[in-house]
Amino acid sequence: MTTAASFRVGDRVTVHSGQSGPQAIATVERFTHDKRCMVLSDGTEWRADGRRQWGFRGSFYKGPVVEPIAEGDEDHVSKRRGIGALRKFADGLTMDSPLSGEALRRILDAVDREKAAVAGDSVTGA
């Protein structure tokens, strides 16, 4: 269980959402309000136990949480951001895009190489 004592200034932490896992990696920069609140390197403020909780009409919504960084979190966040950037890039492509056909072919060739490398790994069992 994560408590206020779980975090120290300089610790690397992961912001998790309940449904989609690790969202961001940050560092604890400082504590405020007599160590009841911590401020992360991205400027967000959290309770010192890593929770955020909002009250609304007598019920509580439990939002994302901050946890100490775990193995695999950085890879997950990196993959998530890469997918988001590629989707945003592809969504903006039209025939009026300033990229040449040759540039798009180079991008597709890189994608094909990566897909072939993954397919080769699954065949060899690596």
Short mmCIF file of N, CA, C and O in Angstrom, two decimals:
data_model
loop_
_atom_site.label_atom_id
_atom_site.label_comp_id
_atom_site.label_asym_id
_atom_site.label_seq_id
_atom_site.Cartn_x
_atom_site.Cartn_y
_atom_site.Cartn_z
N MET A 1 0.84 -1.18 0.00
CA MET A 1 0.00 0.00 0.00
C MET A 1 0.88 1.24 0.00
O MET A 1 1.87 1.33 0.72
N THR A 2 0.53 2.21 -0.82
CA THR A 2 1.29 3.44 -0.93
C THR A 2 0.82 4.41 0.14
O THR A 2 -0.36 4.67 0.29
N THR A 3 1.78 4.97 0.89
CA THR A 3 1.46 5.94 1.93
C THR A 3 2.28 7.20 1.70
O THR A 3 3.14 7.24 0.82
N ALA A 4 2.07 8.20 2.52
CA ALA A 4 2.83 9.44 2.41
C ALA A 4 4.32 9.19 2.59
O ALA A 4 5.15 9.87 2.02
N ALA A 5 4.68 8.19 3.39
CA ALA A 5 6.09 7.88 3.62
C ALA A 5 6.74 7.18 2.42
O ALA A 5 7.94 6.98 2.39
N SER A 6 5.94 6.81 1.42
CA SER A 6 6.46 6.11 0.25
C SER A 6 7.24 7.02 -0.69
O SER A 6 7.96 6.53 -1.56
N PHE A 7 7.11 8.33 -0.54
CA PHE A 7 7.71 9.27 -1.48
C PHE A 7 8.69 10.20 -0.79
O PHE A 7 8.46 10.63 0.33
N ARG A 8 9.77 10.51 -1.51
CA ARG A 8 10.77 11.47 -1.05
C ARG A 8 11.11 12.39 -2.21
O ARG A 8 10.97 12.01 -3.37
N VAL A 9 11.60 13.58 -1.91
CA VAL A 9 12.02 14.51 -2.95
C VAL A 9 13.09 13.83 -3.80
O VAL A 9 14.02 13.22 -3.29
N GLY A 10 12.93 13.91 -5.12
CA GLY A 10 13.87 13.30 -6.05
C GLY A 10 13.46 11.92 -6.55
O GLY A 10 14.04 11.41 -7.50
N ASP A 11 12.47 11.30 -5.91
CA ASP A 11 12.01 9.98 -6.35
C ASP A 11 11.34 10.08 -7.72
O ASP A 11 10.59 11.01 -7.99
N ARG A 12 11.60 9.08 -8.56
CA ARG A 12 10.88 8.97 -9.84
C ARG A 12 9.58 8.22 -9.57
O ARG A 12 9.58 7.20 -8.89
N VAL A 13 8.50 8.73 -10.12
CA VAL A 13 7.18 8.15 -9.88
C VAL A 13 6.43 8.00 -11.20
O VAL A 13 6.79 8.60 -12.21
N THR A 14 5.39 7.19 -11.16
CA THR A 14 4.54 6.97 -12.32
C THR A 14 3.12 7.39 -11.98
O THR A 14 2.60 7.03 -10.93
N VAL A 15 2.49 8.14 -12.88
CA VAL A 15 1.09 8.49 -12.75
C VAL A 15 0.30 7.38 -13.45
O VAL A 15 0.52 7.10 -14.63
N HIS A 16 -0.59 6.73 -12.71
CA HIS A 16 -1.40 5.63 -13.24
C HIS A 16 -2.86 6.03 -13.29
O HIS A 16 -3.37 6.65 -12.37
N SER A 17 -3.53 5.61 -14.36
CA SER A 17 -4.98 5.72 -14.37
C SER A 17 -5.49 4.31 -14.11
O SER A 17 -4.82 3.33 -14.42
N GLY A 18 -6.64 4.20 -13.55
CA GLY A 18 -7.16 2.89 -13.20
C GLY A 18 -7.39 1.98 -14.38
O GLY A 18 -7.25 0.77 -14.28
N GLN A 19 -7.71 2.54 -15.54
CA GLN A 19 -8.07 1.72 -16.68
C GLN A 19 -6.95 1.51 -17.68
O GLN A 19 -6.83 0.44 -18.25
N SER A 20 -6.12 2.50 -17.90
CA SER A 20 -5.13 2.38 -18.96
C SER A 20 -3.70 2.29 -18.48
O SER A 20 -2.77 2.39 -19.27
N GLY A 21 -3.50 2.08 -17.21
CA GLY A 21 -2.15 1.85 -16.70
C GLY A 21 -1.30 3.10 -16.63
O GLY A 21 -1.81 4.21 -16.53
N PRO A 22 0.02 2.93 -16.68
CA PRO A 22 0.94 4.07 -16.56
C PRO A 22 0.71 5.11 -17.64
O PRO A 22 0.65 4.78 -18.82
N GLN A 23 0.58 6.37 -17.22
CA GLN A 23 0.34 7.46 -18.16
C GLN A 23 1.54 8.37 -18.32
O GLN A 23 1.76 8.89 -19.39
N ALA A 24 2.28 8.60 -17.24
CA ALA A 24 3.38 9.56 -17.29
C ALA A 24 4.41 9.22 -16.21
O ALA A 24 4.08 8.63 -15.20
N ILE A 25 5.64 9.62 -16.47
CA ILE A 25 6.73 9.47 -15.51
C ILE A 25 7.12 10.87 -15.06
O ILE A 25 7.21 11.79 -15.87
N ALA A 26 7.32 11.06 -13.78
CA ALA A 26 7.70 12.38 -13.24
C ALA A 26 8.63 12.18 -12.05
O ALA A 26 8.93 11.05 -11.66
N THR A 27 9.06 13.27 -11.47
CA THR A 27 9.93 13.26 -10.29
C THR A 27 9.27 14.11 -9.21
O THR A 27 8.67 15.15 -9.50
N VAL A 28 9.38 13.67 -7.96
CA VAL A 28 8.85 14.45 -6.84
C VAL A 28 9.79 15.64 -6.64
O VAL A 28 10.98 15.47 -6.39
N GLU A 29 9.26 16.86 -6.79
CA GLU A 29 10.09 18.06 -6.66
C GLU A 29 10.10 18.62 -5.26
O GLU A 29 11.13 19.05 -4.77
N ARG A 30 8.93 18.65 -4.62
CA ARG A 30 8.87 19.21 -3.27
C ARG A 30 7.55 18.82 -2.61
O ARG A 30 6.63 18.35 -3.26
N PHE A 31 7.51 19.05 -1.31
CA PHE A 31 6.29 18.85 -0.54
C PHE A 31 5.82 20.20 -0.04
O PHE A 31 6.63 21.08 0.26
N THR A 32 4.52 20.38 0.04
CA THR A 32 3.94 21.62 0.54
C THR A 32 2.89 21.28 1.59
O THR A 32 2.59 20.12 1.83
N HIS A 33 2.34 22.31 2.20
CA HIS A 33 1.28 22.18 3.20
C HIS A 33 1.68 21.18 4.29
O HIS A 33 0.98 20.20 4.53
N ASP A 34 2.82 21.45 4.92
CA ASP A 34 3.31 20.59 6.00
C ASP A 34 3.43 19.13 5.58
O ASP A 34 3.04 18.21 6.30
N LYS A 35 3.95 18.92 4.35
CA LYS A 35 4.18 17.59 3.77
C LYS A 35 2.90 16.81 3.52
O LYS A 35 2.91 15.59 3.40
N ARG A 36 1.78 17.50 3.39
CA ARG A 36 0.52 16.81 3.06
C ARG A 36 0.28 16.78 1.56
O ARG A 36 -0.56 16.04 1.08
N CYS A 37 1.02 17.59 0.81
CA CYS A 37 0.85 17.68 -0.64
C CYS A 37 2.22 17.58 -1.29
O CYS A 37 3.19 18.12 -0.78
N MET A 38 2.30 16.87 -2.42
CA MET A 38 3.57 16.83 -3.14
C MET A 38 3.38 17.40 -4.53
O MET A 38 2.31 17.28 -5.14
N VAL A 39 4.43 18.06 -5.02
CA VAL A 39 4.43 18.67 -6.34
C VAL A 39 5.40 17.88 -7.21
O VAL A 39 6.54 17.65 -6.82
N LEU A 40 4.91 17.46 -8.38
CA LEU A 40 5.74 16.69 -9.30
C LEU A 40 6.42 17.60 -10.32
O LEU A 40 6.04 18.76 -10.49
N SER A 41 7.40 17.06 -11.04
CA SER A 41 8.16 17.83 -12.01
C SER A 41 7.31 18.36 -13.15
O SER A 41 7.69 19.33 -13.81
N ASP A 42 6.14 17.78 -13.40
CA ASP A 42 5.26 18.28 -14.45
C ASP A 42 4.33 19.38 -13.94
O ASP A 42 3.47 19.86 -14.66
N GLY A 43 4.51 19.77 -12.67
CA GLY A 43 3.73 20.86 -12.09
C GLY A 43 2.44 20.44 -11.41
O GLY A 43 1.76 21.26 -10.81
N THR A 44 2.08 19.16 -11.49
CA THR A 44 0.84 18.72 -10.87
C THR A 44 1.02 18.55 -9.37
O THR A 44 2.11 18.29 -8.89
N GLU A 45 -0.08 18.72 -8.64
CA GLU A 45 -0.07 18.58 -7.19
C GLU A 45 -0.90 17.37 -6.80
O GLU A 45 -1.97 17.14 -7.35
N TRP A 46 -0.40 16.63 -5.83
CA TRP A 46 -1.03 15.41 -5.37
C TRP A 46 -1.01 15.37 -3.86
O TRP A 46 -0.15 15.98 -3.22
N ARG A 47 -1.93 14.63 -3.27
CA ARG A 47 -1.82 14.38 -1.84
C ARG A 47 -0.53 13.62 -1.62
O ARG A 47 -0.03 12.93 -2.49
N ALA A 48 0.03 13.72 -0.44
CA ALA A 48 1.32 13.11 -0.15
C ALA A 48 1.29 11.58 -0.24
O ALA A 48 2.32 10.95 -0.39
N ASP A 49 0.10 10.97 -0.21
CA ASP A 49 0.02 9.52 -0.36
C ASP A 49 -0.16 9.11 -1.82
O ASP A 49 -0.36 7.94 -2.13
N GLY A 50 -0.10 10.08 -2.75
CA GLY A 50 -0.19 9.78 -4.17
C GLY A 50 -1.59 9.69 -4.72
O GLY A 50 -1.80 9.27 -5.85
N ARG A 51 -2.56 10.09 -3.97
CA ARG A 51 -3.95 9.99 -4.40
C ARG A 51 -4.51 11.36 -4.76
O ARG A 51 -4.04 12.38 -4.30
N ARG A 52 -5.53 11.34 -5.54
CA ARG A 52 -6.35 12.52 -5.80
C ARG A 52 -7.77 12.07 -5.58
O ARG A 52 -8.17 11.02 -6.06
N GLN A 53 -8.50 12.84 -4.86
CA GLN A 53 -9.88 12.44 -4.58
C GLN A 53 -10.74 13.69 -4.58
O GLN A 53 -10.43 14.65 -3.91
N TRP A 54 -11.80 13.67 -5.35
CA TRP A 54 -12.68 14.81 -5.44
C TRP A 54 -14.05 14.45 -4.90
O TRP A 54 -14.57 13.37 -5.20
N GLY A 55 -14.63 15.33 -4.14
CA GLY A 55 -15.98 15.11 -3.65
C GLY A 55 -16.98 15.79 -4.56
O GLY A 55 -16.74 16.89 -5.06
N PHE A 56 -18.10 15.15 -4.79
CA PHE A 56 -19.15 15.74 -5.60
C PHE A 56 -20.49 15.22 -5.10
O PHE A 56 -20.76 14.02 -5.19
N ARG A 57 -21.27 16.09 -4.52
CA ARG A 57 -22.60 15.74 -4.02
C ARG A 57 -22.59 14.52 -3.11
O ARG A 57 -23.37 13.59 -3.27
N GLY A 58 -21.68 14.51 -2.21
CA GLY A 58 -21.64 13.45 -1.20
C GLY A 58 -20.95 12.16 -1.63
O GLY A 58 -20.78 11.25 -0.83
N SER A 59 -20.51 12.05 -2.90
CA SER A 59 -19.78 10.85 -3.32
C SER A 59 -18.40 11.28 -3.80
O SER A 59 -18.15 12.45 -4.07
N PHE A 60 -17.50 10.34 -3.91
CA PHE A 60 -16.13 10.63 -4.28
C PHE A 60 -15.77 9.97 -5.59
O PHE A 60 -16.16 8.84 -5.87
N TYR A 61 -15.03 10.70 -6.40
CA TYR A 61 -14.47 10.16 -7.62
C TYR A 61 -12.98 9.95 -7.36
O TYR A 61 -12.28 10.88 -6.99
N LYS A 62 -12.51 8.74 -7.52
CA LYS A 62 -11.09 8.47 -7.33
C LYS A 62 -10.43 8.50 -8.70
O LYS A 62 -10.70 7.66 -9.55
N GLY A 63 -9.60 9.46 -8.90
CA GLY A 63 -8.93 9.64 -10.18
C GLY A 63 -7.63 8.88 -10.25
O GLY A 63 -7.44 7.88 -9.58
N PRO A 64 -6.72 9.38 -11.07
CA PRO A 64 -5.41 8.74 -11.22
C PRO A 64 -4.65 8.75 -9.90
O PRO A 64 -4.97 9.52 -8.99
N VAL A 65 -3.64 7.91 -9.80
CA VAL A 65 -2.81 7.84 -8.61
C VAL A 65 -1.34 7.91 -9.00
O VAL A 65 -0.97 7.61 -10.12
N VAL A 66 -0.52 8.30 -8.04
CA VAL A 66 0.94 8.31 -8.22
C VAL A 66 1.49 7.13 -7.43
O VAL A 66 1.13 6.93 -6.27
N GLU A 67 2.35 6.36 -8.08
CA GLU A 67 2.99 5.22 -7.43
C GLU A 67 4.49 5.29 -7.69
O GLU A 67 4.93 5.88 -8.68
N PRO A 68 5.28 4.68 -6.82
CA PRO A 68 6.71 4.59 -7.12
C PRO A 68 6.91 3.90 -8.47
O PRO A 68 6.15 3.00 -8.82
N ILE A 69 7.91 4.32 -9.21
CA ILE A 69 8.13 3.76 -10.54
C ILE A 69 8.43 2.27 -10.43
O ILE A 69 9.11 1.82 -9.51
N ALA A 70 7.86 1.50 -11.34
CA ALA A 70 8.04 0.05 -11.35
C ALA A 70 8.65 -0.38 -12.67
O ALA A 70 8.60 0.36 -13.67
N GLU A 71 9.21 -1.55 -12.69
CA GLU A 71 9.80 -2.09 -13.91
C GLU A 71 8.73 -2.18 -15.00
O GLU A 71 7.62 -2.63 -14.76
N GLY A 72 9.05 -1.70 -16.18
CA GLY A 72 8.13 -1.74 -17.29
C GLY A 72 7.31 -0.48 -17.48
O GLY A 72 6.71 -0.28 -18.54
N ASP A 73 7.28 0.39 -16.47
CA ASP A 73 6.48 1.62 -16.58
C ASP A 73 7.01 2.54 -17.68
O ASP A 73 6.24 3.08 -18.47
N GLU A 74 8.32 2.72 -17.75
CA GLU A 74 8.90 3.62 -18.75
C GLU A 74 8.61 3.11 -20.16
O GLU A 74 8.28 3.89 -21.05
N ASP A 75 8.74 1.81 -20.37
CA ASP A 75 8.47 1.23 -21.68
C ASP A 75 7.01 1.43 -22.06
O ASP A 75 6.69 1.78 -23.19
N HIS A 76 6.11 1.21 -21.10
CA HIS A 76 4.68 1.37 -21.35
C HIS A 76 4.35 2.82 -21.73
O HIS A 76 3.63 3.06 -22.70
N VAL A 77 4.88 3.76 -20.98
CA VAL A 77 4.62 5.18 -21.25
C VAL A 77 5.21 5.58 -22.60
O VAL A 77 4.57 6.28 -23.39
N SER A 78 6.41 5.11 -22.89
CA SER A 78 7.06 5.43 -24.17
C SER A 78 6.24 4.88 -25.34
O SER A 78 6.02 5.58 -26.34
N LYS A 79 5.78 3.64 -25.21
CA LYS A 79 4.97 3.04 -26.28
C LYS A 79 3.66 3.79 -26.44
O LYS A 79 3.23 4.07 -27.56
N ARG A 80 3.04 4.13 -25.33
CA ARG A 80 1.76 4.86 -25.35
C ARG A 80 1.92 6.20 -26.06
O ARG A 80 1.10 6.58 -26.89
N ARG A 81 3.00 6.92 -25.74
CA ARG A 81 3.23 8.23 -26.36
C ARG A 81 3.57 8.09 -27.84
O ARG A 81 3.16 8.91 -28.66
N GLY A 82 4.34 7.06 -28.18
CA GLY A 82 4.68 6.82 -29.58
C GLY A 82 3.45 6.54 -30.42
O GLY A 82 3.28 7.08 -31.52
N ILE A 83 2.57 5.71 -29.90
CA ILE A 83 1.33 5.39 -30.60
C ILE A 83 0.49 6.66 -30.78
O ILE A 83 -0.04 6.92 -31.86
N GLY A 84 0.40 7.46 -29.73
CA GLY A 84 -0.36 8.70 -29.82
C GLY A 84 0.21 9.66 -30.86
O GLY A 84 -0.53 10.27 -31.64
N ALA A 85 1.53 9.79 -30.89
CA ALA A 85 2.18 10.68 -31.86
C ALA A 85 1.97 10.19 -33.29
O ALA A 85 1.69 10.99 -34.20
N LEU A 86 2.08 8.87 -33.48
CA LEU A 86 1.86 8.33 -34.83
C LEU A 86 0.41 8.51 -35.28
O LEU A 86 0.14 8.84 -36.44
N ARG A 87 -0.52 8.30 -34.37
CA ARG A 87 -1.93 8.49 -34.73
C ARG A 87 -2.21 9.95 -35.09
O ARG A 87 -2.92 10.24 -36.05
N LYS A 88 -1.65 10.86 -34.30
CA LYS A 88 -1.86 12.28 -34.57
C LYS A 88 -1.23 12.67 -35.90
O LYS A 88 -1.82 13.40 -36.70
N PHE A 89 -0.03 12.14 -36.17
CA PHE A 89 0.66 12.40 -37.43
C PHE A 89 -0.17 11.89 -38.61
O PHE A 89 -0.44 12.60 -39.57
N ALA A 90 -0.62 10.64 -38.52
CA ALA A 90 -1.36 10.03 -39.62
C ALA A 90 -2.72 10.70 -39.82
O ALA A 90 -3.18 10.84 -40.95
N ASP A 91 -3.34 11.12 -38.73
CA ASP A 91 -4.65 11.76 -38.82
C ASP A 91 -4.57 13.08 -39.59
O ASP A 91 -5.52 13.47 -40.25
N GLY A 92 -3.41 13.73 -39.52
CA GLY A 92 -3.25 15.01 -40.20
C GLY A 92 -2.82 14.90 -41.64
O GLY A 92 -2.69 15.91 -42.34
N LEU A 93 -2.59 13.69 -42.15
CA LEU A 93 -2.14 13.53 -43.53
C LEU A 93 -3.30 13.66 -44.51
O LEU A 93 -4.35 13.04 -44.34
N THR A 94 -3.08 14.47 -45.51
CA THR A 94 -4.02 14.59 -46.63
C THR A 94 -3.18 14.76 -47.89
O THR A 94 -1.95 14.88 -47.82
N MET A 95 -3.84 14.82 -49.02
CA MET A 95 -3.11 15.06 -50.27
C MET A 95 -2.48 16.45 -50.28
O MET A 95 -1.55 16.69 -51.04
N ASP A 96 -2.95 17.34 -49.43
CA ASP A 96 -2.39 18.69 -49.36
C ASP A 96 -1.23 18.79 -48.37
O ASP A 96 -0.67 19.87 -48.19
N SER A 97 -0.88 17.68 -47.73
CA SER A 97 0.22 17.69 -46.76
C SER A 97 1.52 18.05 -47.45
O SER A 97 1.75 17.68 -48.61
N PRO A 98 2.41 18.76 -46.75
CA PRO A 98 3.66 19.20 -47.36
C PRO A 98 4.68 18.08 -47.57
O PRO A 98 5.68 18.28 -48.24
N LEU A 99 4.44 16.90 -47.02
CA LEU A 99 5.40 15.80 -47.21
C LEU A 99 5.34 15.26 -48.64
O LEU A 99 4.26 15.10 -49.20
N SER A 100 6.50 14.96 -49.16
CA SER A 100 6.55 14.41 -50.52
C SER A 100 6.20 12.93 -50.49
O SER A 100 6.23 12.28 -49.43
N GLY A 101 5.90 12.39 -51.65
CA GLY A 101 5.63 10.96 -51.77
C GLY A 101 6.85 10.15 -51.36
O GLY A 101 6.73 9.08 -50.74
N GLU A 102 8.03 10.66 -51.66
CA GLU A 102 9.28 9.97 -51.30
C GLU A 102 9.45 9.92 -49.77
O GLU A 102 9.84 8.89 -49.22
N ALA A 103 9.14 11.01 -49.11
CA ALA A 103 9.25 11.04 -47.64
C ALA A 103 8.27 10.06 -47.02
O ALA A 103 8.62 9.32 -46.08
N LEU A 104 7.06 10.02 -47.53
CA LEU A 104 6.07 9.07 -47.01
C LEU A 104 6.51 7.63 -47.26
O LEU A 104 6.32 6.75 -46.43
N ARG A 105 7.13 7.37 -48.41
CA ARG A 105 7.63 6.02 -48.72
C ARG A 105 8.71 5.61 -47.72
O ARG A 105 8.76 4.47 -47.27
N ARG A 106 9.59 6.57 -47.35
CA ARG A 106 10.65 6.26 -46.37
C ARG A 106 10.03 5.91 -45.01
O ARG A 106 10.48 5.00 -44.32
N ILE A 107 8.97 6.63 -44.64
CA ILE A 107 8.28 6.35 -43.38
C ILE A 107 7.66 4.96 -43.44
O ILE A 107 7.79 4.16 -42.50
N LEU A 108 6.99 4.64 -44.54
CA LEU A 108 6.38 3.31 -44.69
C LEU A 108 7.42 2.20 -44.71
O LEU A 108 7.20 1.12 -44.15
N ASP A 109 8.57 2.47 -45.33
CA ASP A 109 9.65 1.47 -45.34
C ASP A 109 10.15 1.20 -43.92
O ASP A 109 10.41 0.05 -43.55
N ALA A 110 10.27 2.26 -43.12
CA ALA A 110 10.70 2.08 -41.72
C ALA A 110 9.67 1.27 -40.94
O ALA A 110 10.02 0.38 -40.15
N VAL A 111 8.39 1.55 -41.17
CA VAL A 111 7.33 0.79 -40.51
C VAL A 111 7.40 -0.68 -40.94
O VAL A 111 7.30 -1.58 -40.10
N ASP A 112 7.58 -0.92 -42.23
CA ASP A 112 7.67 -2.30 -42.72
C ASP A 112 8.86 -3.04 -42.12
O ASP A 112 8.75 -4.21 -41.75
N ARG A 113 10.00 -2.35 -41.99
CA ARG A 113 11.19 -2.98 -41.38
C ARG A 113 10.91 -3.37 -39.93
O ARG A 113 11.28 -4.45 -39.47
N GLU A 114 10.27 -2.47 -39.19
CA GLU A 114 9.96 -2.75 -37.79
C GLU A 114 8.96 -3.90 -37.66
O GLU A 114 9.10 -4.76 -36.79
N LYS A 115 7.95 -3.93 -38.52
CA LYS A 115 6.98 -5.03 -38.49
C LYS A 115 7.66 -6.36 -38.82
O LYS A 115 7.37 -7.37 -38.20
N ALA A 116 8.57 -6.35 -39.78
CA ALA A 116 9.29 -7.57 -40.15
C ALA A 116 10.18 -8.03 -39.01
O ALA A 116 10.30 -9.24 -38.76
N ALA A 117 10.80 -7.10 -38.32
CA ALA A 117 11.67 -7.46 -37.19
C ALA A 117 10.85 -8.10 -36.07
O ALA A 117 11.27 -9.09 -35.47
N VAL A 118 9.67 -7.58 -35.80
CA VAL A 118 8.79 -8.14 -34.77
C VAL A 118 8.31 -9.52 -35.21
O VAL A 118 8.28 -10.46 -34.41
N ALA A 119 7.95 -9.67 -36.47
CA ALA A 119 7.50 -10.96 -36.99
C ALA A 119 8.63 -11.97 -36.92
O ALA A 119 8.40 -13.14 -36.57
N GLY A 120 9.86 -11.54 -37.21
CA GLY A 120 11.02 -12.44 -37.11
C GLY A 120 11.29 -12.88 -35.69
O GLY A 120 11.64 -14.03 -35.44
N ASP A 121 11.09 -11.97 -34.71
CA ASP A 121 11.27 -12.31 -33.31
C ASP A 121 10.24 -13.33 -32.86
O ASP A 121 10.54 -14.24 -32.09
N SER A 122 9.01 -13.20 -33.34
CA SER A 122 7.97 -14.13 -32.90
C SER A 122 8.18 -15.51 -33.52
O SER A 122 7.82 -16.51 -32.93
N VAL A 123 8.79 -15.56 -34.70
CA VAL A 123 9.06 -16.85 -35.35
C VAL A 123 10.20 -17.57 -34.64
O VAL A 123 10.14 -18.77 -34.40
N THR A 124 11.25 -16.81 -34.24
CA THR A 124 12.40 -17.42 -33.59
C THR A 124 12.16 -17.65 -32.12
O THR A 124 12.93 -18.33 -31.46
N GLY A 125 11.11 -17.04 -31.57
CA GLY A 125 10.80 -17.22 -30.15
C GLY A 125 11.61 -16.35 -29.24
O GLY A 125 11.65 -16.54 -28.03
N ALA A 126 12.29 -15.33 -29.78
CA ALA A 126 13.09 -14.43 -28.95
C ALA A 126 12.24 -13.41 -28.26
O ALA A 126 11.15 -13.15 -28.56
#
